[in-house]
mmCIF file with all atom_site columns, C-alpha atoms in Angstrom:
data_model
loop_
_atom_site.group_PDB
_atom_site.id
_atom_site.type_symbol
_atom_site.label_atom_id
_atom_site.label_alt_id
_atom_site.label_comp_id
_atom_site.label_asym_id
_atom_site.label_entity_id
_atom_site.label_seq_id
_atom_site.pdbx_PDB_ins_code
_atom_site.Cartn_x
_atom_site.Cartn_y
_atom_site.Cartn_z
_atom_site.occupancy
_atom_site.B_iso_or_equiv
_atom_site.pdbx_formal_charge
_atom_site.auth_seq_id
_atom_site.auth_comp_id
_atom_site.auth_asym_id
_atom_site.auth_atom_id
_atom_site.pdbx_PDB_model_num
ATOM 1   C CA . MET A 1 1   ? 77.831 178.404 132.706 1.00 89.00 ? 278 MET A CA 1
ATOM 2   C CA . THR A 1 2   ? 76.093 175.885 135.046 1.00 90.00 ? 279 THR A CA 1
ATOM 3   C CA . VAL A 1 3   ? 77.420 172.667 136.008 1.00 92.00 ? 280 VAL A CA 1
ATOM 4   C CA . ASN A 1 4   ? 75.623 169.740 137.372 1.00 89.00 ? 281 ASN A CA 1
ATOM 5   C CA . ARG A 1 5   ? 76.539 166.683 138.852 1.00 88.00 ? 282 ARG A CA 1
ATOM 6   C CA . LEU A 1 6   ? 74.141 163.717 137.660 1.00 82.00 ? 283 LEU A CA 1
ATOM 7   C CA . SER A 1 7   ? 75.829 160.549 139.164 1.00 80.00 ? 284 SER A CA 1
ATOM 8   C CA . ALA A 1 8   ? 79.359 159.686 140.751 1.00 82.00 ? 285 ALA A CA 1
ATOM 9   C CA . PHE A 1 9   ? 80.700 159.442 137.166 1.00 84.00 ? 286 PHE A CA 1
ATOM 10  C CA . SER A 1 10  ? 78.451 161.917 135.005 1.00 86.00 ? 287 SER A CA 1
ATOM 11  C CA . ALA A 1 11  ? 77.922 165.776 134.880 1.00 89.00 ? 288 ALA A CA 1
ATOM 12  C CA . LYS A 1 12  ? 76.103 168.201 132.643 1.00 89.00 ? 289 LYS A CA 1
ATOM 13  C CA . VAL A 1 13  ? 77.308 171.434 131.586 1.00 91.00 ? 290 VAL A CA 1
ATOM 14  C CA . GLN A 1 14  ? 75.276 174.193 129.868 1.00 90.00 ? 291 GLN A CA 1
ATOM 15  C CA . LEU A 1 15  ? 76.275 177.197 128.331 1.00 89.00 ? 292 LEU A CA 1
ATOM 16  C CA . SER A 1 16  ? 73.942 179.941 127.570 1.00 89.00 ? 293 SER A CA 1
ATOM 17  C CA . ALA A 1 17  ? 73.759 181.451 123.953 1.00 86.00 ? 294 ALA A CA 1
ATOM 18  C CA . GLU A 1 18  ? 75.326 184.622 125.080 1.00 87.00 ? 295 GLU A CA 1
ATOM 19  C CA . GLU A 1 19  ? 78.158 182.390 126.867 1.00 87.00 ? 296 GLU A CA 1
ATOM 20  C CA . LEU A 1 20  ? 78.568 180.560 123.373 1.00 83.00 ? 297 LEU A CA 1
ATOM 21  C CA . GLN A 1 21  ? 79.000 183.929 121.738 1.00 80.00 ? 298 GLN A CA 1
ATOM 22  C CA . ILE A 1 22  ? 81.638 184.893 123.944 1.00 81.00 ? 299 ILE A CA 1
ATOM 23  C CA . LEU A 1 23  ? 83.628 181.604 123.804 1.00 80.00 ? 300 LEU A CA 1
ATOM 24  C CA . LEU A 1 24  ? 83.273 181.033 120.167 1.00 75.00 ? 301 LEU A CA 1
ATOM 25  C CA . ASN A 1 25  ? 84.406 183.442 117.226 1.00 67.00 ? 302 ASN A CA 1
ATOM 26  C CA . GLU A 1 26  ? 82.717 181.668 114.601 1.00 64.00 ? 303 GLU A CA 1
ATOM 27  C CA . PRO A 1 27  ? 79.458 179.821 114.207 1.00 62.00 ? 304 PRO A CA 1
ATOM 28  C CA . LEU A 1 28  ? 79.402 176.253 115.716 1.00 60.00 ? 305 LEU A CA 1
ATOM 29  C CA . GLN A 1 29  ? 80.507 173.750 113.101 1.00 59.00 ? 306 GLN A CA 1
ATOM 30  C CA . THR A 1 30  ? 80.892 170.089 113.264 1.00 63.00 ? 307 THR A CA 1
ATOM 31  C CA . PRO A 1 31  ? 81.193 168.412 116.726 1.00 61.00 ? 308 PRO A CA 1
ATOM 32  C CA . ASP A 1 32  ? 84.761 167.409 115.569 1.00 66.00 ? 309 ASP A CA 1
ATOM 33  C CA . SER A 1 33  ? 85.877 170.778 114.461 1.00 71.00 ? 310 SER A CA 1
ATOM 34  C CA . PRO A 1 34  ? 89.016 172.177 116.189 1.00 77.00 ? 311 PRO A CA 1
ATOM 35  C CA . GLN A 1 35  ? 86.982 174.840 117.463 1.00 78.00 ? 312 GLN A CA 1
ATOM 36  C CA . MET A 1 36  ? 84.239 172.417 118.940 1.00 80.00 ? 313 MET A CA 1
ATOM 37  C CA . LEU A 1 37  ? 86.907 170.047 120.473 1.00 82.00 ? 314 LEU A CA 1
ATOM 38  C CA . ARG A 1 38  ? 88.736 173.167 122.430 1.00 84.00 ? 315 ARG A CA 1
ATOM 39  C CA . LEU A 1 39  ? 85.251 174.142 123.792 1.00 87.00 ? 316 LEU A CA 1
ATOM 40  C CA . ILE A 1 40  ? 84.577 170.340 124.997 1.00 87.00 ? 317 ILE A CA 1
ATOM 41  C CA . SER A 1 41  ? 88.017 170.526 126.685 1.00 88.00 ? 318 SER A CA 1
ATOM 42  C CA . PHE A 1 42  ? 87.150 173.792 128.141 1.00 89.00 ? 319 PHE A CA 1
ATOM 43  C CA . MET A 1 43  ? 83.651 172.703 129.558 1.00 90.00 ? 320 MET A CA 1
ATOM 44  C CA . LEU A 1 44  ? 85.167 169.192 130.574 1.00 92.00 ? 321 LEU A CA 1
ATOM 45  C CA . MET A 1 45  ? 87.693 170.973 132.733 1.00 92.00 ? 322 MET A CA 1
ATOM 46  C CA . LYS A 1 46  ? 85.020 173.132 134.159 1.00 92.00 ? 323 LYS A CA 1
ATOM 47  C CA . ALA A 1 47  ? 82.919 169.914 134.874 1.00 93.00 ? 324 ALA A CA 1
ATOM 48  C CA . GLU A 1 48  ? 85.794 168.458 136.823 1.00 93.00 ? 325 GLU A CA 1
ATOM 49  C CA . ALA A 1 49  ? 86.611 171.243 138.746 1.00 93.00 ? 326 ALA A CA 1
ATOM 50  C CA . ALA A 1 50  ? 83.048 171.993 139.808 1.00 93.00 ? 327 ALA A CA 1
ATOM 51  C CA . THR A 1 51  ? 82.104 168.251 140.458 1.00 92.00 ? 328 THR A CA 1
ATOM 52  C CA . GLY A 1 52  ? 85.513 166.628 141.899 1.00 92.00 ? 329 GLY A CA 1
ATOM 53  C CA . ILE A 1 53  ? 84.710 163.818 139.261 1.00 91.00 ? 330 ILE A CA 1
ATOM 54  C CA . PRO A 1 54  ? 88.400 162.877 137.817 1.00 89.00 ? 331 PRO A CA 1
ATOM 55  C CA . PHE A 1 55  ? 87.322 163.047 134.168 1.00 87.00 ? 332 PHE A CA 1
ATOM 56  C CA . SER A 1 56  ? 91.054 163.346 133.125 1.00 85.00 ? 333 SER A CA 1
ATOM 57  C CA . GLN A 1 57  ? 91.648 159.951 134.354 1.00 84.00 ? 334 GLN A CA 1
ATOM 58  C CA . PHE A 1 58  ? 89.018 157.939 132.509 1.00 82.00 ? 335 PHE A CA 1
ATOM 59  C CA . PRO A 1 59  ? 87.817 157.443 129.036 1.00 82.00 ? 336 PRO A CA 1
ATOM 60  C CA . VAL A 1 60  ? 84.893 160.121 128.508 1.00 84.00 ? 337 VAL A CA 1
ATOM 61  C CA . THR A 1 61  ? 81.588 159.778 126.510 1.00 82.00 ? 338 THR A CA 1
ATOM 62  C CA . VAL A 1 62  ? 80.196 163.081 125.433 1.00 84.00 ? 339 VAL A CA 1
ATOM 63  C CA . GLU A 1 63  ? 76.649 163.780 124.394 1.00 80.00 ? 340 GLU A CA 1
ATOM 64  C CA . LEU A 1 64  ? 75.794 167.476 122.938 1.00 80.00 ? 341 LEU A CA 1
ATOM 65  C CA . LEU A 1 65  ? 72.313 168.897 122.562 1.00 79.00 ? 342 LEU A CA 1
ATOM 66  C CA . SER A 1 66  ? 71.672 172.267 121.231 1.00 75.00 ? 343 SER A CA 1
ATOM 67  C CA . ALA A 1 67  ? 68.270 173.890 122.395 1.00 72.00 ? 344 ALA A CA 1
ATOM 68  C CA . GLN A 1 68  ? 66.237 176.386 119.915 1.00 71.00 ? 345 GLN A CA 1
ATOM 69  C CA . ASP A 1 69  ? 66.998 179.192 122.358 1.00 79.00 ? 346 ASP A CA 1
ATOM 70  C CA . GLY A 1 70  ? 70.861 178.693 121.052 1.00 80.00 ? 347 GLY A CA 1
ATOM 71  C CA . SER A 1 71  ? 72.093 177.441 124.218 1.00 84.00 ? 348 SER A CA 1
ATOM 72  C CA . LEU A 1 72  ? 74.258 174.326 124.302 1.00 85.00 ? 349 LEU A CA 1
ATOM 73  C CA . ALA A 1 73  ? 74.386 171.223 127.003 1.00 85.00 ? 350 ALA A CA 1
ATOM 74  C CA . ALA A 1 74  ? 77.288 168.786 127.336 1.00 86.00 ? 351 ALA A CA 1
ATOM 75  C CA . TYR A 1 75  ? 76.576 165.587 129.100 1.00 85.00 ? 352 TYR A CA 1
ATOM 76  C CA . PHE A 1 76  ? 80.012 163.999 130.227 1.00 88.00 ? 353 PHE A CA 1
ATOM 77  C CA . THR A 1 77  ? 80.192 160.247 131.418 1.00 85.00 ? 354 THR A CA 1
ATOM 78  C CA . ALA A 1 78  ? 83.502 159.010 132.679 1.00 84.00 ? 355 ALA A CA 1
ATOM 79  C CA . GLN A 1 79  ? 83.849 155.073 131.929 1.00 77.00 ? 356 GLN A CA 1
ATOM 80  C CA . ASN A 1 80  ? 84.591 153.847 135.306 1.00 68.00 ? 357 ASN A CA 1
ATOM 81  C CA . GLU A 1 81  ? 88.090 152.039 134.361 1.00 56.00 ? 358 GLU A CA 1
ATOM 82  C CA . PRO A 1 82  ? 91.719 153.398 134.011 1.00 48.00 ? 359 PRO A CA 1
ATOM 83  C CA . VAL A 1 83  ? 92.835 153.812 130.508 1.00 48.00 ? 360 VAL A CA 1
ATOM 84  C CA . GLY A 1 84  ? 94.527 150.623 129.368 1.00 50.00 ? 361 GLY A CA 1
ATOM 85  C CA . LYS A 1 85  ? 92.636 148.196 131.644 1.00 50.00 ? 362 LYS A CA 1
ATOM 86  C CA . SER A 1 86  ? 90.575 145.350 129.896 1.00 50.00 ? 363 SER A CA 1
ATOM 87  C CA . PRO A 1 87  ? 86.981 146.376 129.889 1.00 49.00 ? 364 PRO A CA 1
ATOM 88  C CA . GLN A 1 88  ? 85.794 142.866 129.420 1.00 50.00 ? 365 GLN A CA 1
ATOM 89  C CA . ALA A 1 89  ? 84.396 142.168 132.790 1.00 55.00 ? 366 ALA A CA 1
ATOM 90  C CA . LYS A 1 90  ? 82.608 145.643 132.618 1.00 75.00 ? 367 LYS A CA 1
ATOM 91  C CA . THR A 1 91  ? 79.014 145.943 131.770 1.00 80.00 ? 368 THR A CA 1
ATOM 92  C CA . VAL A 1 92  ? 77.118 148.517 129.493 1.00 83.00 ? 369 VAL A CA 1
ATOM 93  C CA . ARG A 1 93  ? 73.640 149.552 129.502 1.00 86.00 ? 370 ARG A CA 1
ATOM 94  C CA . LEU A 1 94  ? 71.675 149.154 126.466 1.00 88.00 ? 371 LEU A CA 1
ATOM 95  C CA . ALA A 1 95  ? 68.113 149.909 125.410 1.00 90.00 ? 372 ALA A CA 1
ATOM 96  C CA . ALA A 1 96  ? 65.757 149.467 122.667 1.00 92.00 ? 373 ALA A CA 1
ATOM 97  C CA . ARG A 1 97  ? 62.155 151.072 122.003 1.00 91.00 ? 374 ARG A CA 1
ATOM 98  C CA . PHE A 1 98  ? 59.583 148.722 120.213 1.00 93.00 ? 375 PHE A CA 1
ATOM 99  C CA . PRO A 1 99  ? 56.286 149.928 118.284 1.00 88.00 ? 376 PRO A CA 1
ATOM 100 C CA . ASP A 1 100 ? 54.100 147.583 120.306 1.00 88.00 ? 377 ASP A CA 1
ATOM 101 C CA . ARG A 1 101 ? 54.368 144.820 123.045 1.00 85.00 ? 378 ARG A CA 1
ATOM 102 C CA . GLU A 1 102 ? 53.857 142.068 120.541 1.00 87.00 ? 379 GLU A CA 1
ATOM 103 C CA . THR A 1 103 ? 57.097 142.942 118.888 1.00 89.00 ? 380 THR A CA 1
ATOM 104 C CA . LEU A 1 104 ? 58.891 143.279 122.360 1.00 90.00 ? 381 LEU A CA 1
ATOM 105 C CA . ILE A 1 105 ? 57.829 139.802 123.439 1.00 88.00 ? 382 ILE A CA 1
ATOM 106 C CA . CYS A 1 106 ? 59.295 138.513 120.147 1.00 88.00 ? 383 CYS A CA 1
ATOM 107 C CA . CYS A 1 107 ? 62.357 139.844 121.012 1.00 90.00 ? 384 CYS A CA 1
ATOM 108 C CA . CYS A 1 108 ? 62.579 138.662 124.511 1.00 89.00 ? 385 CYS A CA 1
ATOM 109 C CA . THR A 1 109 ? 61.967 135.048 123.555 1.00 87.00 ? 386 THR A CA 1
ATOM 110 C CA . LEU A 1 110 ? 65.543 135.351 121.426 1.00 86.00 ? 387 LEU A CA 1
ATOM 111 C CA . LEU A 1 111 ? 67.121 137.535 124.429 1.00 88.00 ? 388 LEU A CA 1
ATOM 112 C CA . GLN A 1 112 ? 66.263 134.487 126.652 1.00 84.00 ? 389 GLN A CA 1
ATOM 113 C CA . GLN A 1 113 ? 68.823 132.591 124.860 1.00 79.00 ? 390 GLN A CA 1
ATOM 114 C CA . GLU A 1 114 ? 71.251 135.084 126.081 1.00 73.00 ? 391 GLU A CA 1
ATOM 115 C CA . ALA A 1 115 ? 70.254 135.318 129.564 1.00 67.00 ? 392 ALA A CA 1
ATOM 116 C CA . GLU A 1 116 ? 73.550 134.463 131.280 1.00 70.00 ? 393 GLU A CA 1
ATOM 117 C CA . GLN A 1 117 ? 74.995 137.927 129.407 1.00 73.00 ? 394 GLN A CA 1
ATOM 118 C CA . ILE A 1 118 ? 72.151 140.176 130.634 1.00 83.00 ? 395 ILE A CA 1
ATOM 119 C CA . MET A 1 119 ? 72.584 141.196 134.420 1.00 83.00 ? 396 MET A CA 1
ATOM 120 C CA . ASP A 1 120 ? 69.511 143.198 134.732 1.00 86.00 ? 397 ASP A CA 1
ATOM 121 C CA . SER A 1 121 ? 66.351 143.972 132.450 1.00 90.00 ? 398 SER A CA 1
ATOM 122 C CA . ARG A 1 122 ? 63.740 146.491 133.010 1.00 91.00 ? 399 ARG A CA 1
ATOM 123 C CA . PHE A 1 123 ? 60.297 147.156 131.210 1.00 91.00 ? 400 PHE A CA 1
ATOM 124 C CA . TYR A 1 124 ? 58.883 150.778 130.445 1.00 91.00 ? 401 TYR A CA 1
ATOM 125 C CA . GLN A 1 125 ? 56.158 152.553 128.641 1.00 89.00 ? 402 GLN A CA 1
ATOM 126 C CA . TYR A 1 126 ? 57.419 155.893 127.600 1.00 86.00 ? 403 TYR A CA 1
ATOM 127 C CA . GLN A 1 127 ? 55.217 158.229 125.490 1.00 82.00 ? 404 GLN A CA 1
ATOM 128 C CA . ALA A 1 128 ? 53.819 155.836 122.641 1.00 83.00 ? 405 ALA A CA 1
ATOM 129 C CA . PHE A 1 129 ? 56.671 153.295 122.945 1.00 87.00 ? 406 PHE A CA 1
ATOM 130 C CA . TRP A 1 130 ? 57.523 150.133 124.996 1.00 91.00 ? 407 TRP A CA 1
ATOM 131 C CA . ILE A 1 131 ? 61.259 150.503 126.323 1.00 92.00 ? 408 ILE A CA 1
ATOM 132 C CA . LEU A 1 132 ? 63.220 147.529 127.366 1.00 93.00 ? 409 LEU A CA 1
ATOM 133 C CA . THR A 1 133 ? 66.396 148.412 129.286 1.00 92.00 ? 410 THR A CA 1
ATOM 134 C CA . LEU A 1 134 ? 69.160 145.986 129.983 1.00 89.00 ? 411 LEU A CA 1
ATOM 135 C CA . ARG A 1 135 ? 72.478 145.906 131.771 1.00 88.00 ? 412 ARG A CA 1
ATOM 136 C CA . VAL A 1 136 ? 74.823 143.620 129.687 1.00 85.00 ? 413 VAL A CA 1
ATOM 137 C CA . GLN A 1 137 ? 78.404 141.863 129.946 1.00 79.00 ? 414 GLN A CA 1
ATOM 138 C CA . ARG A 1 138 ? 80.207 144.266 127.541 1.00 76.00 ? 415 ARG A CA 1
ATOM 139 C CA . ALA A 1 139 ? 82.193 141.425 125.982 1.00 73.00 ? 416 ALA A CA 1
ATOM 140 C CA . LYS A 1 140 ? 78.783 140.172 124.640 1.00 73.00 ? 417 LYS A CA 1
ATOM 141 C CA . ALA A 1 141 ? 77.042 143.352 124.411 1.00 77.00 ? 418 ALA A CA 1
ATOM 142 C CA . GLY A 1 142 ? 77.291 143.089 120.352 1.00 78.00 ? 419 GLY A CA 1
ATOM 143 C CA . ILE A 1 143 ? 75.242 140.054 120.469 1.00 81.00 ? 420 ILE A CA 1
ATOM 144 C CA . VAL A 1 144 ? 72.492 141.421 122.534 1.00 84.00 ? 421 VAL A CA 1
ATOM 145 C CA . HIS A 1 145 ? 72.535 144.660 120.430 1.00 83.00 ? 422 HIS A CA 1
ATOM 146 C CA . HIS A 1 146 ? 72.110 142.723 117.316 1.00 83.00 ? 423 HIS A CA 1
ATOM 147 C CA . ILE A 1 147 ? 68.895 141.022 118.569 1.00 86.00 ? 424 ILE A CA 1
ATOM 148 C CA . LEU A 1 148 ? 67.688 144.369 119.782 1.00 88.00 ? 425 LEU A CA 1
ATOM 149 C CA . LEU A 1 149 ? 68.412 145.542 116.052 1.00 86.00 ? 426 LEU A CA 1
ATOM 150 C CA . GLU A 1 150 ? 66.337 142.927 114.629 1.00 87.00 ? 427 GLU A CA 1
ATOM 151 C CA . TYR A 1 151 ? 62.858 143.826 116.459 1.00 90.00 ? 428 TYR A CA 1
ATOM 152 C CA . GLY A 1 152 ? 63.275 147.540 117.729 1.00 90.00 ? 429 GLY A CA 1
ATOM 153 C CA . THR A 1 153 ? 65.569 150.430 117.676 1.00 89.00 ? 430 THR A CA 1
ATOM 154 C CA . PRO A 1 154 ? 68.177 150.129 120.015 1.00 88.00 ? 431 PRO A CA 1
ATOM 155 C CA . PHE A 1 155 ? 70.447 152.878 121.672 1.00 84.00 ? 432 PHE A CA 1
ATOM 156 C CA . ARG A 1 156 ? 73.189 153.258 124.316 1.00 80.00 ? 433 ARG A CA 1
ATOM 157 C CA . LEU A 1 157 ? 71.232 154.116 127.720 1.00 82.00 ? 434 LEU A CA 1
ATOM 158 C CA . SER A 1 158 ? 73.186 157.177 129.093 1.00 80.00 ? 435 SER A CA 1
ATOM 159 C CA . ALA A 1 159 ? 72.799 158.593 132.445 1.00 77.00 ? 436 ALA A CA 1
ATOM 160 C CA . MET A 1 160 ? 70.652 161.494 130.780 1.00 77.00 ? 437 MET A CA 1
ATOM 161 C CA . ASN A 1 161 ? 68.322 158.859 129.230 1.00 81.00 ? 438 ASN A CA 1
ATOM 162 C CA . ARG A 1 162 ? 68.015 156.826 132.630 1.00 82.00 ? 439 ARG A CA 1
ATOM 163 C CA . ALA A 1 163 ? 66.882 160.118 134.563 1.00 81.00 ? 440 ALA A CA 1
ATOM 164 C CA . LYS A 1 164 ? 64.522 160.754 131.770 1.00 81.00 ? 441 LYS A CA 1
ATOM 165 C CA . LEU A 1 165 ? 62.918 157.241 132.182 1.00 84.00 ? 442 LEU A CA 1
ATOM 166 C CA . ALA A 1 166 ? 62.808 157.321 135.812 1.00 82.00 ? 443 ALA A CA 1
ATOM 167 C CA . GLU A 1 167 ? 61.077 160.623 135.515 1.00 81.00 ? 444 GLU A CA 1
ATOM 168 C CA . TYR A 1 168 ? 58.655 160.047 132.669 1.00 83.00 ? 445 TYR A CA 1
ATOM 169 C CA . GLY A 1 169 ? 58.458 156.445 132.190 1.00 86.00 ? 446 GLY A CA 1
ATOM 170 C CA . ILE A 1 170 ? 55.762 154.066 133.733 1.00 89.00 ? 447 ILE A CA 1
ATOM 171 C CA . CYS A 1 171 ? 58.023 151.114 135.146 1.00 89.00 ? 448 CYS A CA 1
ATOM 172 C CA . ILE A 1 172 ? 55.956 147.786 134.552 1.00 88.00 ? 449 ILE A CA 1
ATOM 173 C CA . HIS A 1 173 ? 58.695 145.198 135.398 1.00 87.00 ? 450 HIS A CA 1
ATOM 174 C CA . GLU A 1 174 ? 61.595 146.401 137.767 1.00 84.00 ? 451 GLU A CA 1
ATOM 175 C CA . LYS A 1 175 ? 63.659 143.164 137.792 1.00 83.00 ? 452 LYS A CA 1
ATOM 176 C CA . ASN A 1 176 ? 64.122 140.259 135.114 1.00 86.00 ? 453 ASN A CA 1
ATOM 177 C CA . ALA A 1 177 ? 61.644 141.928 132.668 1.00 88.00 ? 454 ALA A CA 1
ATOM 178 C CA . ILE A 1 178 ? 62.556 139.513 130.094 1.00 88.00 ? 455 ILE A CA 1
ATOM 179 C CA . GLY A 1 179 ? 61.492 136.322 132.080 1.00 85.00 ? 456 GLY A CA 1
ATOM 180 C CA . LYS A 1 180 ? 58.398 138.050 133.229 1.00 87.00 ? 457 LYS A CA 1
ATOM 181 C CA . LEU A 1 181 ? 57.226 138.893 129.493 1.00 86.00 ? 458 LEU A CA 1
ATOM 182 C CA . CYS A 1 182 ? 58.055 135.471 128.364 1.00 84.00 ? 459 CYS A CA 1
ATOM 183 C CA . ARG A 1 183 ? 56.201 133.900 130.948 1.00 83.00 ? 460 ARG A CA 1
ATOM 184 C CA . ASN A 1 184 ? 53.246 136.158 130.639 1.00 74.00 ? 461 ASN A CA 1
ATOM 185 C CA . MET A 1 185 ? 53.183 135.287 126.762 1.00 66.00 ? 462 MET A CA 1
ATOM 186 C CA . GLY A 1 186 ? 52.148 131.774 127.401 1.00 55.00 ? 463 GLY A CA 1
ATOM 187 C CA . SER A 1 187 ? 53.742 128.523 126.501 1.00 42.00 ? 464 SER A CA 1
ATOM 188 C CA . GLY A 1 188 ? 53.907 127.515 122.698 1.00 40.00 ? 465 GLY A CA 1
ATOM 189 C CA . LYS A 1 189 ? 53.322 130.295 121.086 1.00 48.00 ? 466 LYS A CA 1
ATOM 190 C CA . ARG A 1 190 ? 56.136 131.327 118.571 1.00 52.00 ? 467 ARG A CA 1
ATOM 191 C CA . CYS A 1 191 ? 56.914 134.722 117.109 1.00 60.00 ? 468 CYS A CA 1
ATOM 192 C CA . PRO A 1 192 ? 58.045 135.279 113.509 1.00 51.00 ? 469 PRO A CA 1
ATOM 193 C CA . LYS A 1 193 ? 61.462 136.829 113.251 1.00 50.00 ? 470 LYS A CA 1
ATOM 194 C CA . GLY A 1 194 ? 61.976 140.481 112.340 1.00 42.00 ? 471 GLY A CA 1
#
């Protein structure tokens, strides 16, 4: 078992195929099966002990990835707020991929209307896609997510995905990408919806 600290509130735990066979007495089933939940609890305990991140004090999101060699990786991210505390003032990281730059720019014209909810926006080229990443006030994240859904494929930007973009993506605009893309589009041009 290997444990890696990814950030102040996230960690990766990886089990080899051999370790999985030792820990599990039957084949892996659904992520919410009792056996899988016990395994996740065990991995989370190991992550907390190895990294010092107090996962038990926060709500935790879990991402599971299984590889072709039979190994299993779990990415744990603590939501940096005590249980019961209002999350409305917090922010979330969203992203969306777009098939072409024109579709992305059309989306940005609508996102500009929600600019006060968007704390930060960045624009990447990743493989064959255009990627827009956003940090949004959680209270209004649903509105922004709906706009992203109209034009692209939105997803929650995890610590793992941020690291992947930083390593493999070409960052075109680092700050306020929405404003820069709309200015580059030129005045007077209208985009059809969807």
